[in-house]
mmCIF file of C-alpha atoms in Angstrom:
data_model
loop_
_atom_site.group_PDB
_atom_site.id
_atom_site.type_symbol
_atom_site.label_atom_id
_atom_site.label_comp_id
_atom_site.label_asym_id
_atom_site.label_seq_id
_atom_site.Cartn_x
_atom_site.Cartn_y
_atom_site.Cartn_z
ATOM 1 C CA MET A 10 3.196 -8.321 -12.721
ATOM 2 C CA LYS A 11 5.131 -10.336 -10.527
ATOM 3 C CA HIS A 12 5.021 -10.179 -6.799
ATOM 4 C CA LYS A 13 8.658 -9.041 -6.510
ATOM 5 C CA THR A 14 8.529 -6.862 -9.382
ATOM 6 C CA LEU A 15 5.396 -4.981 -7.912
ATOM 7 C CA TYR A 16 6.966 -4.800 -4.523
ATOM 8 C CA ASP A 17 10.272 -3.372 -5.571
ATOM 9 C CA LYS A 18 8.383 -0.656 -7.854
ATOM 10 C CA LEU A 19 6.231 0.403 -4.900
ATOM 11 C CA HIS A 20 9.326 0.727 -2.453
ATOM 12 C CA SER A 21 10.882 2.588 -5.051
ATOM 13 C CA TYR A 22 8.647 5.477 -3.864
ATOM 14 C CA SER A 23 9.920 5.087 -0.262
ATOM 15 C CA HIS A 24 12.263 8.363 -0.410
ATOM 16 C CA ARG A 25 9.142 10.290 -1.241
ATOM 17 C CA PHE A 26 7.558 9.507 2.215
ATOM 18 C CA TYR A 27 10.498 10.046 4.629
ATOM 19 C CA GLY A 28 10.684 12.950 6.869
ATOM 20 C CA ASP A 29 7.666 15.447 8.076
ATOM 21 C CA LYS A 30 4.536 14.589 5.961
ATOM 22 C CA THR A 31 1.235 16.003 6.258
ATOM 23 C CA PRO A 32 -1.954 13.306 5.656
ATOM 24 C CA ASN A 33 -2.264 15.091 2.488
ATOM 25 C CA GLN A 34 1.154 14.728 1.317
ATOM 26 C CA VAL A 35 0.959 10.898 2.153
ATOM 27 C CA ILE A 36 -2.277 10.355 0.177
ATOM 28 C CA TYR A 37 -0.681 12.663 -2.722
ATOM 29 C CA TRP A 38 2.391 10.247 -2.963
ATOM 30 C CA THR A 39 0.262 6.859 -2.410
ATOM 31 C CA ARG A 40 -1.551 8.001 -5.366
ATOM 32 C CA ARG A 41 1.110 8.805 -7.603
ATOM 33 C CA MET A 42 2.634 5.115 -6.281
ATOM 34 C CA LEU A 43 -0.441 3.444 -7.350
ATOM 35 C CA ALA A 44 -1.442 5.683 -10.401
ATOM 36 C CA GLU A 45 -0.709 2.801 -13.095
ATOM 37 C CA HIS A 46 -2.639 0.407 -11.209
ATOM 38 C CA LYS A 47 -5.977 2.371 -11.575
ATOM 39 C CA VAL A 48 -6.352 2.524 -7.440
ATOM 40 C CA LYS A 49 -8.751 5.151 -5.894
ATOM 41 C CA VAL A 50 -6.788 6.208 -2.685
ATOM 42 C CA ARG A 51 -8.917 7.888 -0.087
ATOM 43 C CA LYS A 52 -8.171 9.542 3.220
ATOM 44 C CA TYR A 53 -10.291 8.421 6.284
ATOM 45 C CA ILE A 54 -10.069 10.376 9.586
ATOM 46 C CA ASP A 55 -10.519 8.223 12.622
ATOM 47 C CA LYS A 56 -12.429 10.430 14.980
ATOM 48 C CA THR A 57 -11.730 7.698 17.891
ATOM 49 C CA ASN A 58 -8.110 8.463 17.562
ATOM 50 C CA THR A 59 -7.343 4.671 17.631
ATOM 51 C CA SER A 60 -5.761 4.290 14.118
ATOM 52 C CA TYR A 61 -1.889 3.535 14.546
ATOM 53 C CA SER A 62 -1.051 6.755 12.144
ATOM 54 C CA ILE A 63 -0.783 5.657 8.524
ATOM 55 C CA LEU A 64 -0.355 1.900 9.243
ATOM 56 C CA CYS A 65 -3.892 1.514 8.980
ATOM 57 C CA VAL A 66 -4.423 0.593 5.254
ATOM 58 C CA GLY A 67 -7.678 -0.955 3.967
ATOM 59 C CA GLY A 68 -9.223 -1.529 0.522
ATOM 60 C CA CYS A 69 -12.047 -3.114 -1.482
ATOM 61 C CA TYR A 70 -12.792 -4.192 -5.057
ATOM 62 C CA ASP A 71 -15.885 -3.036 -6.345
ATOM 63 C CA PRO A 72 -16.995 -4.379 -9.647
ATOM 64 C CA THR A 73 -19.844 -1.942 -10.154
ATOM 65 C CA ILE A 74 -17.569 1.282 -10.077
ATOM 66 C CA ASP A 75 -17.893 2.445 -13.715
ATOM 67 C CA ASP A 76 -14.841 5.054 -13.571
ATOM 68 C CA GLY A 77 -12.009 2.464 -14.148
ATOM 69 C CA LYS A 78 -10.769 2.586 -10.652
ATOM 70 C CA ASP A 79 -12.662 -0.484 -9.272
ATOM 71 C CA ILE A 80 -10.094 -1.002 -6.302
ATOM 72 C CA GLU A 81 -10.422 1.592 -3.625
ATOM 73 C CA MET A 82 -7.682 1.835 -0.952
ATOM 74 C CA TYR A 83 -8.317 3.859 2.465
ATOM 75 C CA ILE A 84 -5.581 5.256 4.613
ATOM 76 C CA SER A 85 -6.623 5.743 8.164
ATOM 77 C CA PHE A 86 -5.350 8.965 9.974
ATOM 78 C CA ASN A 87 -6.058 9.904 13.589
ATOM 79 C CA GLU A 88 -8.429 13.089 14.199
ATOM 80 C CA ASN A 89 -5.595 14.828 15.867
ATOM 81 C CA GLU A 90 -3.527 14.306 12.959
ATOM 82 C CA ARG A 91 -5.792 15.789 10.239
ATOM 83 C CA ASP A 92 -3.512 18.561 9.101
ATOM 84 C CA LYS A 93 -0.376 18.509 11.099
ATOM 85 C CA PRO A 94 2.741 17.223 9.739
ATOM 86 C CA PHE A 95 4.259 14.165 11.607
ATOM 87 C CA LYS A 96 7.511 12.547 11.188
ATOM 88 C CA LEU A 97 7.796 9.221 8.994
ATOM 89 C CA GLU A 98 11.217 7.211 9.776
ATOM 90 C CA GLU A 99 12.467 4.817 7.329
ATOM 91 C CA SER A 100 11.014 2.036 9.428
ATOM 92 C CA THR A 101 7.566 3.257 9.554
ATOM 93 C CA VAL A 102 7.709 3.874 5.704
ATOM 94 C CA LYS A 103 8.531 0.288 4.908
ATOM 95 C CA VAL A 104 5.735 -1.211 6.974
ATOM 96 C CA PHE A 105 3.435 1.148 5.448
ATOM 97 C CA ILE A 106 4.182 0.471 1.852
ATOM 98 C CA ASP A 107 4.250 -3.417 2.768
ATOM 99 C CA GLU A 108 0.825 -2.947 3.751
ATOM 100 C CA VAL A 109 -0.237 -1.066 0.561
ATOM 101 C CA PHE A 110 1.509 -3.920 -1.330
ATOM 102 C CA LYS A 111 -0.544 -6.678 0.545
ATOM 103 C CA THR A 112 -3.729 -4.861 0.110
ATOM 104 C CA LEU A 113 -3.285 -4.098 -3.480
ATOM 105 C CA VAL A 114 -2.352 -7.895 -4.169
ATOM 106 C CA HIS A 115 -5.414 -8.912 -2.102
ATOM 107 C CA GLU A 116 -7.765 -6.716 -4.091
ATOM 108 C CA LYS A 117 -6.153 -7.337 -7.349
ATOM 109 C CA ARG A 118 -6.837 -11.119 -6.667
ATOM 110 C CA HIS A 119 -10.525 -10.223 -6.202
ATOM 111 C CA ARG A 120 -10.625 -8.553 -9.618
ATOM 112 C CA TYR A 121 -9.001 -11.204 -11.225
ATOM 113 C CA GLN A 122 -11.658 -13.633 -9.586
ATOM 114 C CA PHE A 123 -14.549 -11.821 -10.858
ATOM 115 C CA ARG A 124 -13.259 -11.635 -14.228
ATOM 116 C CA GLN A 125 -12.476 -15.316 -14.372
ATOM 117 C CA ARG A 126 -16.147 -16.096 -13.552
ATOM 118 C CA GLY A 127 -17.364 -13.944 -16.421
ATOM 119 C CA ASN A 128 -17.884 -10.850 -14.297
ATOM 120 C CA ASN A 129 -19.993 -12.909 -11.791
ATOM 121 C CA PHE A 130 -20.201 -13.126 -8.146
ATOM 122 C CA GLY A 131 -19.001 -16.371 -6.407
ATOM 123 C CA ARG A 132 -21.331 -18.601 -4.265
ATOM 124 C CA GLN A 133 -21.403 -17.312 -0.397
ATOM 125 C CA TYR A 134 -20.164 -19.434 2.430
ATOM 126 C CA ARG A 135 -23.140 -19.948 5.196
ATOM 127 C CA SER A 136 -22.383 -20.895 8.961
ATOM 128 C CA ASN A 137 -24.794 -22.163 11.301
ATOM 129 C CA VAL A 138 -23.258 -20.377 14.455
ATOM 130 C CA GLU A 139 -25.635 -18.664 16.828
ATOM 131 C CA ASP A 140 -23.208 -15.979 17.882
ATOM 132 C CA LYS A 141 -23.880 -13.149 15.431
ATOM 133 C CA THR A 142 -20.511 -11.665 15.559
ATOM 134 C CA LEU A 143 -18.605 -14.684 15.006
ATOM 135 C CA LYS A 144 -21.311 -15.774 12.315
ATOM 136 C CA VAL A 145 -20.362 -12.575 10.262
ATOM 137 C CA GLN A 146 -16.630 -13.433 10.804
ATOM 138 C CA LEU A 147 -17.030 -16.897 9.405
ATOM 139 C CA GLU A 148 -19.292 -16.128 6.494
ATOM 140 C CA TYR A 149 -16.786 -13.301 5.743
ATOM 141 C CA TYR A 150 -13.428 -15.194 5.780
ATOM 142 C CA GLY A 151 -15.014 -18.611 4.679
ATOM 143 C CA ASP A 152 -16.207 -17.327 1.250
ATOM 144 C CA ASN A 153 -13.940 -19.054 -1.623
ATOM 145 C CA ASP A 154 -12.601 -15.695 -2.822
ATOM 146 C CA GLU A 155 -11.402 -14.653 0.644
ATOM 147 C CA ILE A 156 -9.936 -18.070 0.940
ATOM 148 C CA ASP A 157 -7.959 -17.638 -2.028
ATOM 149 C CA ALA A 158 -7.002 -13.880 -1.412
ATOM 150 C CA TYR A 159 -6.049 -14.427 2.383
ATOM 151 C CA ALA A 160 -4.143 -17.485 1.451
ATOM 152 C CA GLN A 161 -2.140 -15.432 -0.859
ATOM 153 C CA GLU A 162 -1.709 -12.826 1.632
ATOM 154 C CA ALA A 163 -0.481 -15.159 4.315
ATOM 155 C CA VAL A 164 2.295 -16.365 2.214
ATOM 156 C CA ILE A 165 3.291 -12.628 1.413
ATOM 157 C CA GLU A 166 3.349 -11.861 5.137
ATOM 158 C CA MET A 167 5.482 -15.115 5.687
ATOM 159 C CA ARG A 168 8.160 -13.819 3.131
ATOM 160 C CA LEU A 169 8.177 -10.206 4.732
ATOM 161 C CA HIS A 170 7.974 -11.148 8.406
ATOM 162 C CA GLY A 171 8.470 -14.703 9.017
ATOM 163 C CA LYS A 172 4.813 -15.285 10.449
ATOM 164 C CA SER A 173 1.399 -14.814 9.095
ATOM 165 C CA HIS A 174 -1.385 -13.437 11.101
ATOM 166 C CA SER A 175 -3.858 -14.341 8.115
ATOM 167 C CA LYS A 176 -2.577 -18.000 8.666
ATOM 168 C CA GLU A 177 -3.143 -17.895 12.545
ATOM 169 C CA MET A 178 -6.770 -16.288 11.957
ATOM 170 C CA TYR A 179 -7.794 -19.003 9.713
ATOM 171 C CA GLN A 180 -6.457 -21.805 12.049
ATOM 172 C CA THR A 181 -8.271 -20.114 15.033
ATOM 173 C CA LEU A 182 -11.548 -19.551 13.209
ATOM 174 C CA PHE A 183 -11.685 -22.997 11.077
ATOM 175 C CA ALA A 184 -9.540 -25.579 12.400
ATOM 176 C CA LYS A 185 -12.012 -26.901 14.588
ATOM 177 C CA THR A 186 -15.475 -25.421 13.676
ATOM 178 C CA ASP A 187 -15.024 -26.213 9.862
ATOM 179 C CA PRO A 188 -11.946 -28.210 9.042
ATOM 180 C CA VAL A 189 -13.196 -28.443 5.354
ATOM 181 C CA VAL A 190 -12.619 -24.480 5.066
ATOM 182 C CA TYR A 191 -9.344 -24.623 6.888
ATOM 183 C CA ASN A 192 -7.841 -27.365 4.734
ATOM 184 C CA ARG A 193 -9.245 -25.291 1.557
ATOM 185 C CA PHE A 194 -7.203 -22.464 2.905
ATOM 186 C CA LEU A 195 -3.941 -24.530 3.565
ATOM 187 C CA LYS A 196 -4.057 -26.026 -0.091
ATOM 188 C CA LYS A 197 -4.279 -22.368 -1.242
ATOM 189 C CA PHE A 198 -1.273 -21.696 0.961
ATOM 190 C CA ILE A 199 0.957 -24.316 -0.401
ATOM 191 C CA LYS A 200 0.051 -23.496 -3.835
ATOM 192 C CA TYR A 201 1.084 -19.757 -3.253
ATOM 193 C CA HIS A 202 4.086 -20.753 -1.215
ATOM 194 C CA GLN A 203 5.405 -22.395 -4.415
ATOM 195 C CA LYS A 204 4.659 -19.656 -6.719
ATOM 196 C CA ILE A 205 5.299 -16.210 -4.765
ATOM 197 C CA THR A 206 9.052 -15.002 -4.396
ATOM 198 C CA LEU A 207 9.767 -11.767 -2.409
#
């Protein structure tokens, strides 16, 4: 499915989210919105109450899941919003569905990568930095599959918002520490920039 077609299809559900909604209602309509994509949607209650309502969307692709739903999406709600309805304005719903779209495209890319390799995992990137937190970040974002998926996500962010946090992050992490990774990201970014229309 083309990016624009998918984007429009997800946003055709916008009106279902407007107004006063409980977390369970948001989860219900998100599941309906993603049903044809075989995505498992889970509610995550953030007990620290630091989530920005439903704007926090996360996801993962797990090829070991056997039930046909190998992409999982998580929507975070603050503990104090566990059962209470809250008002969703049109602008909030747009941001939320944009985040769902970006996450879905990212995880579908990982599914494609895994299948293209004959259902095998790719090589992992290794970093020699001493700082453990930075090392984890570099090894995650330096992975070839992540470079590819985040380059695609960066183009989507540029199309939707005129700037990209993903692109800025790759520049910050790799432009000086590992220019090879940064250049690999930029090449992918240019490739997707020519292919993705929104």
